GROMACS .gro file of C-alpha atoms in nm:
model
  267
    1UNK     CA    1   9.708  12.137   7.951
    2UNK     CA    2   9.950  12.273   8.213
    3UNK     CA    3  10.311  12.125   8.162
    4UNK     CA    4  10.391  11.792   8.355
    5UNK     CA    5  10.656  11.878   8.607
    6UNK     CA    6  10.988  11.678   8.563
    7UNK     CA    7  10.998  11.454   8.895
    8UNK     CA    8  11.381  11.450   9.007
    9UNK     CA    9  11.330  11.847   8.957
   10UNK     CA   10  11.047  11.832   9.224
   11UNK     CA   11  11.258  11.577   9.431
   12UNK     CA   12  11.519  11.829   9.462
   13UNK     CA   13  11.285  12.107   9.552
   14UNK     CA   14  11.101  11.963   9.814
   15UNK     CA   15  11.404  11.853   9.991
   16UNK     CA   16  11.593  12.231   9.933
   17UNK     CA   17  11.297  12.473  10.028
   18UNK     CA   18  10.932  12.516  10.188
   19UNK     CA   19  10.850  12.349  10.549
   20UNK     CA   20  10.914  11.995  10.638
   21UNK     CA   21  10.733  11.747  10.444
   22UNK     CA   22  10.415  11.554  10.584
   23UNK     CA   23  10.360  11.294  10.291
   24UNK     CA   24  10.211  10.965  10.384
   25UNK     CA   25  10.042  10.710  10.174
   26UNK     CA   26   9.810  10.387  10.187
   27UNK     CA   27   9.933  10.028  10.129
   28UNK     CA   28   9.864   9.917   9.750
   29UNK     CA   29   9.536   9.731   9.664
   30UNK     CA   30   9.631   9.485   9.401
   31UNK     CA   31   9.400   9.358   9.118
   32UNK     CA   32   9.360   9.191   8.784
   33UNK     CA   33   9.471   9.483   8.599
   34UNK     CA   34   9.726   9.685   8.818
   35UNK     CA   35   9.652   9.864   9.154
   36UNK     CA   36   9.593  10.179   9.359
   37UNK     CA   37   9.663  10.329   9.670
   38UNK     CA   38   9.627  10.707   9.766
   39UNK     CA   39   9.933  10.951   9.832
   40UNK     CA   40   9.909  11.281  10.067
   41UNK     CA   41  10.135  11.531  10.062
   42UNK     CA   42  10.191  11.778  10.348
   43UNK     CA   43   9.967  11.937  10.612
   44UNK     CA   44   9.575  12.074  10.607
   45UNK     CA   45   9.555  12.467  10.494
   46UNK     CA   46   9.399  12.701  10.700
   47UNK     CA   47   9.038  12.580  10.615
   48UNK     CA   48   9.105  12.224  10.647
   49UNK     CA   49   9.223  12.099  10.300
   50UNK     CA   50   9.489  11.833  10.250
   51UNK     CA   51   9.561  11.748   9.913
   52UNK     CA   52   9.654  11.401   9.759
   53UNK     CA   53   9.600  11.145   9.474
   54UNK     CA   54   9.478  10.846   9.379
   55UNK     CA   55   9.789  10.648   9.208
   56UNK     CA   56   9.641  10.438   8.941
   57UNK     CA   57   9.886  10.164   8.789
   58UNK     CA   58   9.745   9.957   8.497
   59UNK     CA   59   9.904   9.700   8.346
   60UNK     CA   60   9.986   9.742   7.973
   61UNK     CA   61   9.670   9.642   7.776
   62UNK     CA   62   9.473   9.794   8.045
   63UNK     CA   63   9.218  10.143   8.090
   64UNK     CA   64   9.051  10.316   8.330
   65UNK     CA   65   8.778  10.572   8.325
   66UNK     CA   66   8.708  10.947   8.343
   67UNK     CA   67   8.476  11.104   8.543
   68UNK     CA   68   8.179  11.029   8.294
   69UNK     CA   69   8.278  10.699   8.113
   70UNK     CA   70   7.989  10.691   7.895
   71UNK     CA   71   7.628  10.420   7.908
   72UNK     CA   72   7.868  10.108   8.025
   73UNK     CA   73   8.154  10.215   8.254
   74UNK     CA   74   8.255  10.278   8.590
   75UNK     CA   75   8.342  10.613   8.661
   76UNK     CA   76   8.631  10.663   8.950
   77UNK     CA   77   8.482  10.722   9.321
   78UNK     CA   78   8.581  10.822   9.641
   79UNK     CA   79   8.375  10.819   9.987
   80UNK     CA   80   8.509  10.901  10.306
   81UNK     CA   81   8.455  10.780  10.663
   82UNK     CA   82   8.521  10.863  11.021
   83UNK     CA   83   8.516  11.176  11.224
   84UNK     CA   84   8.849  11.306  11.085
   85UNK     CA   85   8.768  11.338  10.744
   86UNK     CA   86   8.484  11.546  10.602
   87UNK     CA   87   8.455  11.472  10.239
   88UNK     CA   88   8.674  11.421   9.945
   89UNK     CA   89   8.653  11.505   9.586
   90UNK     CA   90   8.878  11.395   9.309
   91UNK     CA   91   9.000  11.609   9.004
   92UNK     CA   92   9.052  11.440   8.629
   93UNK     CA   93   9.346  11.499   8.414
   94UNK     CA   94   9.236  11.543   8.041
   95UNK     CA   95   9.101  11.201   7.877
   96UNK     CA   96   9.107  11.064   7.557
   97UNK     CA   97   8.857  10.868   7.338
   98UNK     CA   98   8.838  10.486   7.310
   99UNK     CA   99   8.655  10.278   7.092
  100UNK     CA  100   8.651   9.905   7.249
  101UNK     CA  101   8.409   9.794   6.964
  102UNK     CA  102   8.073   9.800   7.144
  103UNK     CA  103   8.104  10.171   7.295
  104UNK     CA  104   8.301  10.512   7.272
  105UNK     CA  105   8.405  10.613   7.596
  106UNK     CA  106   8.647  10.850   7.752
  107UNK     CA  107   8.923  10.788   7.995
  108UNK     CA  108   9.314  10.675   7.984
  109UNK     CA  109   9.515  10.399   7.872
  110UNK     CA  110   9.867  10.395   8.064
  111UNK     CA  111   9.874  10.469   8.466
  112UNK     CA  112   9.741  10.789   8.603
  113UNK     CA  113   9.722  11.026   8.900
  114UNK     CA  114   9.386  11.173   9.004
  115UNK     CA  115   9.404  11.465   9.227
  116UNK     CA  116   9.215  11.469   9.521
  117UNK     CA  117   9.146  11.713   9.758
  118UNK     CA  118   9.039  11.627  10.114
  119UNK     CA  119   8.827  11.828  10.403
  120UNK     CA  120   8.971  11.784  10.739
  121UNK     CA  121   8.752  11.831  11.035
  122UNK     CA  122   9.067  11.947  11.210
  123UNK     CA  123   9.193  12.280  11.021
  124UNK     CA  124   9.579  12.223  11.182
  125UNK     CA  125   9.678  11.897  11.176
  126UNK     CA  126   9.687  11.608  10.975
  127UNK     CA  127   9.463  11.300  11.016
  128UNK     CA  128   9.419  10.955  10.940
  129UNK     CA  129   9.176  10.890  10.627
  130UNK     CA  130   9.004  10.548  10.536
  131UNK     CA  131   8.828  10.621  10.232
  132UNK     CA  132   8.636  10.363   9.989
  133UNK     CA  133   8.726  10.396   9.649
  134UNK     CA  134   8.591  10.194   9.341
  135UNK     CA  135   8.744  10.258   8.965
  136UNK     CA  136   8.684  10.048   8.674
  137UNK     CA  137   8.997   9.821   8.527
  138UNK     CA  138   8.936   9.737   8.188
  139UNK     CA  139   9.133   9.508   7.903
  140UNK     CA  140   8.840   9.330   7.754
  141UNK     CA  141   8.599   9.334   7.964
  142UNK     CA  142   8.557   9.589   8.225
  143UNK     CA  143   8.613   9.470   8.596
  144UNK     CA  144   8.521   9.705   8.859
  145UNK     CA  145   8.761   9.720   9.161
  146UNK     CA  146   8.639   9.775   9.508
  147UNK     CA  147   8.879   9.917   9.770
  148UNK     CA  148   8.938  10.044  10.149
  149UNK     CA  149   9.241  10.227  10.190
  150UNK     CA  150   9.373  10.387  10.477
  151UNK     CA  151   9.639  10.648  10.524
  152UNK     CA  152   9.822  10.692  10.820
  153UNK     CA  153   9.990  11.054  10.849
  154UNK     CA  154  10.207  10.911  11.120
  155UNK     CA  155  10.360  10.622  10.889
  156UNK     CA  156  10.574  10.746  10.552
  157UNK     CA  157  10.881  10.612  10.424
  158UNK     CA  158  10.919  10.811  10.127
  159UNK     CA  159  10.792  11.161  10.208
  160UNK     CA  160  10.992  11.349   9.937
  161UNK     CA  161  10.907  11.138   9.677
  162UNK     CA  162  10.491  11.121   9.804
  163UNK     CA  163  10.501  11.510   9.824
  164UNK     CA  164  10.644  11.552   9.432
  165UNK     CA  165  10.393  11.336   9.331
  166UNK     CA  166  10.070  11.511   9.423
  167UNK     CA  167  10.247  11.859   9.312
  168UNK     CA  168  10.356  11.706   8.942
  169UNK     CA  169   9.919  11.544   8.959
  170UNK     CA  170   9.806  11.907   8.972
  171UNK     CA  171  10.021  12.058   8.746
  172UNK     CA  172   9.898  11.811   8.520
  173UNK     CA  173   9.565  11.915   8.494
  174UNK     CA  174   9.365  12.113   8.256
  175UNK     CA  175   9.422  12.462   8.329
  176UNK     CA  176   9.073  12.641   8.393
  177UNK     CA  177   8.892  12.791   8.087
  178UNK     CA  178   8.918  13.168   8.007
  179UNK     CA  179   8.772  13.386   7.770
  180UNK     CA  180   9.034  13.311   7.475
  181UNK     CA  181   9.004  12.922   7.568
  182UNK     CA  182   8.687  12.738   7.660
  183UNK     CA  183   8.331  12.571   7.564
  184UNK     CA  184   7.989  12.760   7.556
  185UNK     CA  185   7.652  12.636   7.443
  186UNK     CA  186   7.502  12.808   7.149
  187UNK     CA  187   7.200  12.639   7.149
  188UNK     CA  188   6.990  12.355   7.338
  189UNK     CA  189   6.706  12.095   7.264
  190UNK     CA  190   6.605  11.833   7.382
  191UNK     CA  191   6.730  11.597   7.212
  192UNK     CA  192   7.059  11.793   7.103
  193UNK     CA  193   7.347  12.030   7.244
  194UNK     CA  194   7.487  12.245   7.019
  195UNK     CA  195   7.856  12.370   7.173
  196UNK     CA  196   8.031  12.625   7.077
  197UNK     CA  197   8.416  12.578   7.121
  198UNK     CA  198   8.678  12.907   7.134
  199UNK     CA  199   8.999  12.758   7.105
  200UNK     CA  200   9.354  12.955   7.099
  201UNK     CA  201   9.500  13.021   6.747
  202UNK     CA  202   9.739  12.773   6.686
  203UNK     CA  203   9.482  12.521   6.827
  204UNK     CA  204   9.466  12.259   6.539
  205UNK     CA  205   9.202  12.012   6.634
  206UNK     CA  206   9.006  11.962   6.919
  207UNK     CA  207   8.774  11.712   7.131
  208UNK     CA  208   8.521  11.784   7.385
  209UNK     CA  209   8.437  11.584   7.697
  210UNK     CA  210   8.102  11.635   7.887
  211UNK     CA  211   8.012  11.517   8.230
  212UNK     CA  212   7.676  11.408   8.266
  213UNK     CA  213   7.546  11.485   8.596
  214UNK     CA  214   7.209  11.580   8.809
  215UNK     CA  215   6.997  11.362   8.618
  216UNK     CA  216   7.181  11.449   8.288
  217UNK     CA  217   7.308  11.210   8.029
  218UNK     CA  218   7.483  11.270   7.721
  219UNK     CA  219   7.638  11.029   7.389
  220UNK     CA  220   7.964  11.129   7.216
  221UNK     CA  221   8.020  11.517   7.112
  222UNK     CA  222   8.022  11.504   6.698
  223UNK     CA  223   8.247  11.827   6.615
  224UNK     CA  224   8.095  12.018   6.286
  225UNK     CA  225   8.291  12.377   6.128
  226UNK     CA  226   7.991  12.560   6.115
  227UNK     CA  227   8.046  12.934   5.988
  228UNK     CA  228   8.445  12.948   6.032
  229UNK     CA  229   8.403  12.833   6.432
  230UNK     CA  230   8.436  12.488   6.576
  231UNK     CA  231   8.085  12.340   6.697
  232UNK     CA  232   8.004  11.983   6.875
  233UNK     CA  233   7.641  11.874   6.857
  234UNK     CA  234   7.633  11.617   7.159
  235UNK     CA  235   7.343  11.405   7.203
  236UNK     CA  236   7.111  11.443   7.500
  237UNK     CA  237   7.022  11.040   7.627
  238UNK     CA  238   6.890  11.237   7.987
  239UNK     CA  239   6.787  11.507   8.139
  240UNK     CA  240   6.611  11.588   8.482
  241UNK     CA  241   6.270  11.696   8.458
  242UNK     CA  242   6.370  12.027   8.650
  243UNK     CA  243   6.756  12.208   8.627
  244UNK     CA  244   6.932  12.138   8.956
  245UNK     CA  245   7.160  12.300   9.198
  246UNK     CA  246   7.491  12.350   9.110
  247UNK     CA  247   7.803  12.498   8.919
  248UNK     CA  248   7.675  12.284   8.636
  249UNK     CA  249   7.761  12.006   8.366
  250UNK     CA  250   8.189  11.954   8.416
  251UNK     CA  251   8.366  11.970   8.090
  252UNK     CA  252   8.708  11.941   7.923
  253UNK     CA  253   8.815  12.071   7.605
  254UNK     CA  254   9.161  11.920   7.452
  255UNK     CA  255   9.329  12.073   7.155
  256UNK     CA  256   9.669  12.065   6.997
  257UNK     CA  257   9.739  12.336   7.248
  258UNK     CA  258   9.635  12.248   7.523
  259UNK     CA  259   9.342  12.131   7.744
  260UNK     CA  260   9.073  12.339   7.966
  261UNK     CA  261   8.822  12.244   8.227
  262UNK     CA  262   8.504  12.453   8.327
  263UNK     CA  263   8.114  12.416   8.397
  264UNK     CA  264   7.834  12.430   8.128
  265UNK     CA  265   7.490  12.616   8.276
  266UNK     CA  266   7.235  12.340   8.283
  267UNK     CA  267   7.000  12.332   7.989
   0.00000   0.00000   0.00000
């Protein structure tokens, strides 16, 4: 995983260097377990991106979900609306495992930032976004929390502070998978994936978390040594009757050094 910034380091250089800042954020929904709101930080680039979070504060005793939170959860969503605003599509710091008793399931237990990155209709300035967003809150039982936030570019009292934030959320993220660091599948049923991990040498352990998507649906990865190299047989629950369009199934891959993201080809 790439190395968390330290905020008051960020603080200082967003106020000492770069262009003026454009931060804004939404008010805070409140719930049961903790709330959320999202944070942008600066203008568009040239082809219309603005980048932000989604600031997730549990309560202690409380979890949220991954991307893929396994047969019973709720994984984190975001849908746009309005002329302004194309699309949006979050990115997922690495997860860990959980075990509430009844299911395994992957996600995070203290509060967490999820990237998001936003597609402005207008390439050069910023705009106002009301997006829908729905995560799961969980302590015992999981409660799912519905939301409409809004963000106003032209309201921010804290732009400094809004701007470090979504730069210390994407440094926080898995760094992309290279050829010394990543997940491949070495072979494929129907029934069972059989993933091959390459993992950096002074990589200890190591967990792997797949994203079931386009019709695809997958139980916990089982990691077995097989022949000196680190293998994960995960169990298929889904697939689609034909492969679909795509980059392909999102994974992570943790390790005492580290953490990766990349695409698996569709079986």
């Amino acid at each position: 995983m790439r190395s968390l910034s330290i905020l008051p380091a960020l603080l200082i250089a967003a106020t000492l260097s770069g262009p003026p800042a454009h931060a804004a954020s939404s008010d805070w929904h409140v719930s049961e377990g903790g709330r959320i709101r999202i944070v942008t930080a600066n203008q568009p680039d040239a082809g219309g991106n603005l980048r932000g979070v989604l600031q997730i504060e549990l309560k202690p005793g409380w979890k949220t979900y991954w991307r893929d939170p396994g047969d019973s959860g709720v994984p984190p969503q975001i849908m746009v609306d309005g002329p302004e605003v194309r699309q949006a599509e979050l990115s997922f710091p690495a997860p860990t495992r959980h075990d509430d008793g009844y299911s395994e399931w992957a996600g995070y237990d203290s509060s967490v930032l999820l990237p998001i990155q936003f597609t402005l209709a207008g390439h050069h300035q910023p705009a106002t976004i009301a997006a829908k967003v729905m995560i799961g809150m969980c302590e015992r039982i999981c409660i799912p929390v519905h939301a409409d936030l809004v963000v106003d570019p032209d309201r921010s009292s804290q732009q400094v502070v809004e701007e470090a934030m979504v730069h210390n959320a994407l440094a926080a993220l898995p760094a992309p998978a290279s050829p010394g660091f990543e997940a491949s599948i070495a072979t494929a049923s129907d029934d069972t994936l059989t993933v091959e991990a390459t993992l950096p040498e002074d990589a200890r352990s190591a967990e792997l978390f797949l994203a079931g998507e386009g019709g695809y649906a997958f139980a916990t990865p089982v990691a077995k040594p097989a022949d000196g190299k680190l293998v994960f047989e995960v169990p298929v629950v889904a697939k689609p009757a034909h492969k679909p369009d795509g980059q392909g199934l999102p994974y992570t891959l943790t390790s005492s050094a580290g953490a990766v993201s990349g695409f698996l080809p569709y079986p």
